[in-house]
CSV table of C-alpha atoms in Angstrom, one decimal:
chain,number,residue,atom,x,y,z
A,1342,MET,CA,-4.1,11.0,28.0
A,1343,ARG,CA,-2.6,11.1,31.5
A,1344,VAL,CA,-3.9,8.2,33.7
A,1345,GLY,CA,-3.7,8.2,37.5
A,1346,LEU,CA,-4.0,5.2,39.7
A,1347,ILE,CA,-5.5,5.6,43.2
A,1348,VAL,CA,-5.3,2.9,45.9
A,1349,ASP,CA,-6.2,3.0,49.5
A,1350,SER,CA,-4.1,2.4,52.6
A,1351,ALA,CA,-5.2,-1.3,52.8
A,1352,CYS,CA,-3.2,-1.9,49.6
A,1353,ASP,CA,0.3,-3.3,50.5
A,1354,LEU,CA,3.0,-2.5,48.0
A,1355,PRO,CA,6.7,-1.5,48.4
A,1356,TYR,CA,7.0,2.2,49.0
A,1357,GLU,CA,9.6,2.5,46.2
A,1358,PHE,CA,7.1,0.9,43.7
A,1359,SER,CA,4.3,3.3,44.7
A,1360,ARG,CA,6.6,6.3,44.4
A,1361,LYS,CA,8.2,5.2,41.1
A,1362,HIS,CA,4.8,4.8,39.4
A,1363,GLY,CA,3.1,7.8,41.1
A,1364,LEU,CA,0.4,6.0,42.9
A,1365,PHE,CA,-2.0,8.2,44.9
A,1366,ILE,CA,-2.7,6.8,48.3
A,1367,LEU,CA,-6.3,7.3,49.6
A,1368,PRO,CA,-5.7,7.5,53.3
A,1369,VAL,CA,-7.5,5.5,56.0
A,1370,THR,CA,-7.9,6.7,59.6
A,1371,ALA,CA,-6.5,4.5,62.3
A,1372,VAL,CA,-7.8,4.9,65.8
A,1373,ILE,CA,-5.5,3.2,68.5
A,1374,ASP,CA,-6.3,3.6,72.2
A,1375,GLY,CA,-8.4,6.6,71.3
A,1376,GLN,CA,-5.6,8.4,69.4
A,1377,THR,CA,-6.2,9.1,65.7
A,1378,TYR,CA,-3.6,8.6,63.0
A,1379,VAL,CA,-3.9,9.0,59.3
A,1380,ASP,CA,-2.4,6.1,57.4
A,1381,GLU,CA,-0.9,7.4,54.2
A,1382,HIS,CA,1.6,4.6,53.8
A,1383,ASP,CA,4.5,6.7,55.1
A,1384,PRO,CA,7.3,4.1,55.6
A,1385,VAL,CA,8.8,6.0,58.5
A,1386,LEU,CA,5.5,6.2,60.4
A,1387,THR,CA,4.8,2.5,59.7
A,1388,GLN,CA,8.2,1.6,61.1
A,1389,GLU,CA,7.6,3.6,64.2
A,1390,PHE,CA,4.3,1.8,64.8
A,1391,TYR,CA,6.1,-1.6,64.6
A,1392,GLN,CA,8.8,-0.4,67.0
A,1393,SER,CA,6.4,1.2,69.4
A,1394,GLY,CA,4.3,-2.0,69.8
A,1395,LEU,CA,1.1,-0.1,69.2
A,1396,LEU,CA,-0.1,-2.8,66.8
A,1397,GLN,CA,0.2,-5.6,69.4
A,1398,ARG,CA,-2.8,-7.2,71.0
A,1399,GLY,CA,-3.8,-5.4,74.1
A,1400,HIS,CA,-4.2,-2.1,72.3
A,1401,HIS,CA,-7.7,-1.2,71.1
A,1402,ALA,CA,-7.2,-0.5,67.3
A,1403,GLU,CA,-9.8,0.1,64.6
A,1404,THR,CA,-9.8,1.6,61.2
A,1405,GLN,CA,-12.2,4.1,59.7
A,1406,ALA,CA,-12.7,4.9,56.0
A,1407,PHE,CA,-12.5,8.5,54.9
A,1408,THR,CA,-16.0,10.0,54.4
A,1409,ALA,CA,-17.4,10.7,50.9
A,1410,GLU,CA,-16.9,14.4,51.6
A,1411,GLN,CA,-13.2,13.9,52.5
A,1412,ILE,CA,-12.6,11.8,49.5
A,1413,HIS,CA,-14.4,14.3,47.3
A,1414,ASP,CA,-12.1,17.1,48.4
A,1415,LEU,CA,-9.0,15.0,47.8
A,1416,PHE,CA,-10.2,14.0,44.3
A,1417,MET,CA,-11.0,17.6,43.4
A,1418,GLU,CA,-7.6,18.9,44.7
A,1419,LYS,CA,-5.2,16.1,43.7
A,1420,ILE,CA,-6.8,14.1,40.9
A,1421,VAL,CA,-9.0,16.3,38.7
A,1422,THR,CA,-6.3,18.8,38.2
A,1423,GLN,CA,-3.6,16.3,37.4
A,1424,TYR,CA,-5.1,13.5,35.3
A,1425,ASP,CA,-7.5,12.9,32.3
A,1426,LEU,CA,-8.5,9.5,33.5
A,1427,ALA,CA,-8.4,8.2,37.1
A,1428,ILE,CA,-8.9,4.7,38.3
A,1429,CYS,CA,-9.5,4.2,42.0
A,1430,GLU,CA,-9.1,0.6,43.2
A,1431,SER,CA,-10.5,0.0,46.7
A,1432,VAL,CA,-10.1,-2.8,49.2
A,1433,THR,CA,-13.0,-5.3,48.8
A,1434,ARG,CA,-16.3,-3.7,49.5
A,1435,THR,CA,-17.2,-6.6,51.9
A,1436,ARG,CA,-14.7,-5.4,54.4
A,1437,SER,CA,-14.8,-1.6,54.2
A,1438,LEU,CA,-16.9,1.5,53.3
A,1439,ILE,CA,-14.1,2.8,51.1
A,1440,PHE,CA,-15.7,1.6,47.9
A,1441,GLN,CA,-19.1,3.0,48.8
A,1442,ASN,CA,-17.7,6.4,49.9
A,1443,ALA,CA,-15.3,6.7,47.0
A,1444,THR,CA,-18.1,5.9,44.5
A,1445,GLU,CA,-20.3,8.6,46.1
A,1446,ALA,CA,-17.4,11.1,46.0
A,1447,MET,CA,-16.7,10.2,42.3
A,1448,ASN,CA,-20.3,10.9,41.3
A,1449,SER,CA,-20.1,14.3,43.0
A,1450,VAL,CA,-16.7,15.0,41.4
A,1451,MET,CA,-18.0,14.2,37.9
A,1452,ALA,CA,-20.7,16.8,38.3
A,1453,HIS,CA,-18.3,19.6,39.5
A,1454,TYR,CA,-14.9,19.0,38.1
A,1455,HIS,CA,-15.0,21.5,35.3
A,1456,GLU,CA,-14.1,24.7,37.1
A,1457,PRO,CA,-11.1,23.4,39.2
A,1458,ARG,CA,-9.8,21.6,36.1
A,1459,LYS,CA,-10.1,24.8,34.0
A,1460,ALA,CA,-8.4,26.8,36.7
A,1461,ALA,CA,-5.5,24.3,36.7
A,1462,GLY,CA,-5.0,24.8,33.0
A,1463,ARG,CA,-6.0,21.2,32.0
A,1464,GLU,CA,-8.0,20.9,28.8
A,1465,GLY,CA,-10.4,18.3,27.8
A,1466,ARG,CA,-12.9,16.1,29.7
A,1467,PHE,CA,-12.1,14.2,32.9
A,1468,SER,CA,-13.3,10.6,33.5
A,1469,MET,CA,-13.0,8.4,36.5
A,1470,ARG,CA,-13.8,4.8,37.6
A,1471,VAL,CA,-14.0,3.3,41.1
A,1472,ILE,CA,-13.3,-0.4,41.1
A,1473,ASP,CA,-13.9,-2.9,43.8
A,1474,SER,CA,-10.6,-4.8,43.8
A,1475,LYS,CA,-12.3,-7.8,45.6
A,1476,GLN,CA,-8.9,-8.1,47.3
A,1477,ILE,CA,-7.1,-7.4,50.6
A,1478,PHE,CA,-3.6,-6.3,51.4
A,1479,ALA,CA,-1.1,-8.0,49.1
A,1480,GLY,CA,-3.9,-9.0,46.7
A,1481,GLN,CA,-4.8,-5.4,46.2
A,1482,GLY,CA,-1.1,-4.6,45.7
A,1483,LEU,CA,-0.9,-7.2,43.0
A,1484,LEU,CA,-3.9,-5.7,41.2
A,1485,ALA,CA,-2.4,-2.3,41.4
A,1486,ALA,CA,0.9,-3.5,39.9
A,1487,HIS,CA,-0.9,-5.2,37.1
A,1488,THR,CA,-2.9,-2.1,36.4
A,1489,VAL,CA,0.3,-0.1,36.2
A,1490,ARG,CA,1.5,-2.6,33.6
A,1491,LEU,CA,-1.8,-2.2,31.6
A,1492,ILE,CA,-1.5,1.6,31.8
A,1493,GLY,CA,1.9,1.3,30.2
A,1494,GLN,CA,0.3,-0.4,27.2
A,1495,ASN,CA,-1.7,2.7,26.3
A,1496,LEU,CA,-5.0,1.0,26.1
A,1497,SER,CA,-8.2,2.8,25.4
A,1498,LYS,CA,-10.3,3.9,28.4
A,1499,ASN,CA,-12.8,1.1,27.9
A,1500,ALA,CA,-10.2,-1.5,27.3
A,1501,LEU,CA,-8.3,-0.6,30.4
A,1502,ARG,CA,-11.4,-0.7,32.6
A,1503,HIS,CA,-12.4,-4.0,31.2
A,1504,GLN,CA,-9.0,-5.5,31.7
A,1505,VAL,CA,-8.8,-4.4,35.3
A,1506,ASP,CA,-12.4,-5.6,36.1
A,1507,SER,CA,-11.8,-9.0,34.6
A,1508,PHE,CA,-8.4,-9.5,36.2
A,1509,THR,CA,-9.7,-9.3,39.8
A,1510,ASP,CA,-11.1,-12.8,39.7
A,1511,LYS,CA,-7.8,-14.3,38.7
A,1512,ILE,CA,-5.9,-13.4,41.9
A,1513,TYR,CA,-5.2,-16.0,44.5
A,1514,THR,CA,-4.2,-15.1,48.1
A,1515,CYS,CA,-2.6,-16.9,51.0
A,1516,VAL,CA,-3.0,-15.4,54.5
A,1517,ILE,CA,-1.2,-16.7,57.6
A,1518,PRO,CA,-2.7,-15.0,60.7
A,1519,ARG,CA,-0.2,-15.0,63.6
A,1520,ASP,CA,-2.8,-14.7,66.3
A,1521,LEU,CA,-6.3,-16.1,65.9
A,1522,HIS,CA,-7.3,-14.6,69.3
A,1523,TYR,CA,-6.6,-11.1,68.0
A,1524,ILE,CA,-8.7,-11.7,64.9
A,1525,ARG,CA,-11.6,-13.1,66.9
A,1526,GLU,CA,-11.5,-10.2,69.4
A,1527,ARG,CA,-11.5,-7.7,66.6
A,1528,ALA,CA,-14.3,-9.5,64.7
A,1529,ARG,CA,-16.3,-9.6,67.9
A,1530,ARG,CA,-16.0,-5.8,68.3
A,1531,ARG,CA,-17.3,-5.4,64.8
A,1532,GLY,CA,-20.1,-7.9,65.3
A,1533,ASP,CA,-18.5,-10.3,62.8
A,1534,LYS,CA,-19.0,-13.9,64.0
A,1535,SER,CA,-17.1,-15.5,61.2
A,1536,VAL,CA,-14.2,-16.4,63.5
A,1537,SER,CA,-15.5,-18.5,66.4
A,1538,ALA,CA,-14.2,-18.3,69.9
A,1539,LEU,CA,-13.4,-22.0,69.7
A,1540,VAL,CA,-11.1,-21.6,66.7
A,1541,ALA,CA,-9.3,-18.8,68.5
A,1542,PHE,CA,-9.0,-20.8,71.7
A,1543,LEU,CA,-7.6,-23.9,69.8
A,1544,GLY,CA,-5.2,-21.7,67.9
A,1545,LYS,CA,-3.8,-20.2,71.1
A,1546,ALA,CA,-3.8,-23.4,73.3
A,1547,LEU,CA,-2.4,-25.7,70.6
A,1548,ASN,CA,-0.2,-23.2,68.8
A,1549,ILE,CA,-2.1,-23.9,65.6
A,1550,THR,CA,-1.2,-21.6,62.7
A,1551,PRO,CA,-3.6,-22.0,59.8
A,1552,ILE,CA,-3.0,-21.1,56.1
A,1553,ILE,CA,-6.1,-19.4,54.6
A,1554,PHE,CA,-6.2,-19.7,50.8
A,1555,GLY,CA,-8.6,-18.6,48.1
A,1556,GLN,CA,-9.5,-16.1,45.4
A,1557,GLY,CA,-9.4,-12.5,46.6
A,1558,ALA,CA,-10.9,-12.0,50.1
A,1559,ILE,CA,-12.8,-15.3,50.0
A,1560,GLY,CA,-10.7,-18.1,51.5
A,1561,GLU,CA,-10.7,-21.2,53.7
A,1562,PRO,CA,-8.2,-23.1,55.7
A,1563,VAL,CA,-6.1,-25.4,53.6
A,1564,ALA,CA,-3.5,-26.4,56.1
A,1565,LYS,CA,-2.9,-26.2,59.9
A,1566,THR,CA,0.5,-26.3,61.3
A,1567,ARG,CA,1.9,-26.1,64.9
A,1568,ASP,CA,4.5,-23.5,64.0
A,1569,PHE,CA,4.4,-20.2,62.1
A,1570,ASN,CA,7.6,-20.8,60.3
A,1571,VAL,CA,6.3,-24.2,59.0
A,1572,ALA,CA,3.3,-22.4,57.6
A,1573,VAL,CA,5.4,-19.7,56.0
A,1574,GLU,CA,7.6,-22.3,54.3
A,1575,LYS,CA,4.6,-24.0,52.9
A,1576,VAL,CA,3.3,-20.7,51.4
A,1577,MET,CA,6.8,-19.9,50.0
A,1578,ASN,CA,7.0,-23.3,48.4
A,1579,TYR,CA,3.5,-22.9,46.9
A,1580,ALA,CA,4.4,-19.6,45.4
A,1581,ALA,CA,7.7,-20.8,44.0
A,1582,ALA,CA,6.1,-23.8,42.4
A,1583,ARG,CA,3.3,-21.7,41.0
A,1584,VAL,CA,5.8,-19.3,39.5
A,1585,GLU,CA,7.5,-22.2,37.8
A,1586,ALA,CA,4.2,-23.4,36.4
A,1587,GLY,CA,3.4,-19.9,35.1
A,1588,LEU,CA,1.6,-16.7,36.1
A,1589,LEU,CA,-0.9,-14.4,34.4
A,1590,THR,CA,1.1,-11.3,35.4
A,1591,PRO,CA,4.9,-11.2,36.2
A,1592,TYR,CA,4.4,-10.2,39.9
A,1593,VAL,CA,4.2,-12.0,43.3
A,1594,SER,CA,3.0,-9.7,46.0
A,1595,LEU,CA,4.1,-10.5,49.6
A,1596,SER,CA,3.4,-8.3,52.7
A,1597,CYS,CA,4.5,-9.1,56.2
A,1598,GLY,CA,3.5,-7.6,59.5
A,1599,LEU,CA,7.0,-8.0,60.8
A,1600,SER,CA,10.2,-6.0,61.2
A,1601,TRP,CA,12.6,-6.1,58.2
A,1602,THR,CA,15.0,-8.2,60.2
A,1603,GLU,CA,12.3,-10.8,60.8
A,1604,ILE,CA,11.1,-10.6,57.2
A,1605,GLU,CA,14.6,-11.4,55.8
A,1606,ALA,CA,14.8,-14.4,58.1
A,1607,LEU,CA,11.6,-16.0,56.8
A,1608,PRO,CA,12.1,-19.6,55.7
A,1609,GLY,CA,11.8,-20.1,51.9
A,1610,LEU,CA,12.0,-16.4,51.1
A,1611,ASN,CA,15.4,-16.5,49.4
A,1612,ASN,CA,14.3,-19.5,47.4
A,1613,LEU,CA,11.2,-17.7,46.2
A,1614,ARG,CA,13.4,-14.7,45.3
A,1615,ASP,CA,15.7,-17.0,43.2
A,1616,VAL,CA,12.8,-18.6,41.4
A,1617,CYS,CA,11.2,-15.3,40.6
A,1618,GLU,CA,14.4,-13.9,39.3
A,1619,ARG,CA,14.9,-17.0,37.0
A,1620,HIS,CA,11.4,-16.6,35.6
A,1621,GLY,CA,11.4,-12.8,35.1
A,1622,VAL,CA,8.9,-12.3,37.9
A,1623,GLU,CA,9.1,-9.2,40.2
A,1624,LEU,CA,8.7,-10.0,43.9
A,1625,LEU,CA,6.8,-7.1,45.5
A,1626,LEU,CA,8.0,-7.5,49.1
A,1627,SER,CA,6.6,-5.0,51.6
A,1628,GLN,CA,6.1,-4.4,55.3
A,1629,MET,CA,2.4,-4.8,56.0
A,1630,GLY,CA,0.8,-1.3,56.3
A,1631,ILE,CA,-0.8,0.0,59.5
A,1632,THR,CA,-4.3,-0.5,58.1
A,1633,SER,CA,-3.6,-4.1,57.0
A,1634,SER,CA,-1.8,-5.0,60.3
A,1635,ILE,CA,-4.7,-3.7,62.4
A,1636,TYR,CA,-7.1,-5.8,60.3
A,1637,VAL,CA,-5.4,-9.2,60.3
A,1638,GLY,CA,-3.1,-8.7,63.3
A,1639,PRO,CA,0.7,-8.0,63.7
A,1640,GLY,CA,3.1,-10.7,62.7
A,1641,SER,CA,0.8,-12.0,59.9
A,1642,LEU,CA,1.7,-12.7,56.3
A,1643,CYS,CA,-0.2,-12.2,53.0
A,1644,LEU,CA,0.9,-13.5,49.6
A,1645,SER,CA,-0.9,-13.0,46.3
A,1646,LEU,CA,-0.3,-14.0,42.7
A,1647,ALA,CA,-2.5,-14.4,39.6
A,1648,ALA,CA,-2.8,-17.7,37.8
A,1649,ASP,CA,-5.1,-20.1,36.1
A,1650,PRO,CA,-7.6,-22.0,38.3
A,1651,HIS,CA,-5.8,-24.3,40.8
A,1652,HIS,CA,-5.7,-25.5,44.4
A,1653,PHE,CA,-3.1,-24.9,47.1
A,1654,LYS,CA,-2.5,-28.6,47.4
A,1655,ASP,CA,-1.6,-28.9,43.8
A,1656,PHE,CA,1.7,-27.1,44.5
A,1657,GLN,CA,2.8,-28.7,47.7
């Protein structure tokens, strides 16, 4: 049984990891200053965006999910003809239409896959599952890495689906937004009032950098610092301590909306690398993708890991 894993462009993973394991990227459309781009996690295009400054505040940037029809066509052309089982993990349904559109596309595919599959010379039935990752960015990347690990264990279809479904609630994520004003403005354009103007103003006027922590896409501020680097070091120290205490999967996923030079200079990163290496944990370090960076703002950081129930303060 050949199993394919599909993730969307909101999923942050190192390009080399995605290529090595044959992940299929479901694109997201980015619209910046009226110009349309298709985010397929091309590392060259991503780097060009960072260098061009198009992701900086002052540019009007939004993301749009592929339609159900577009996703249907991709599935029929690229997935049905290549795999016997496909698992599509979408960014949390509370933040995007990708899950809804992919589910609609899947239902259509399951009713019409027979002829294209036969024409491609693939025998046997095809099955598919669309899963709400309940995650964002690095958290979605962590789930994908764990799913790759599960696929390697040759589980049955039902066992694989159950393992992935149950694992989503065990992922903890830290987000450090670099610019609260950016988030507030983007939320305002979407009609999302969850980030108040007052919080954005205080963050800008007093240079407050919050650390948002929680399970999946549901988090709350657990620390406020006056300096981005201080916040980063706190998150790195948390991750290192949590690795030493034990994880539920041997990965830590870290994505940063920064240049690679800036990423390598992050305080605490080398210590986290050392701790991960000592404990047999793979640090999945990536540059935040275009879709992720548009959502949370350039310069931000997202770190995810899977562990038993705990609080951020327990590992400070």
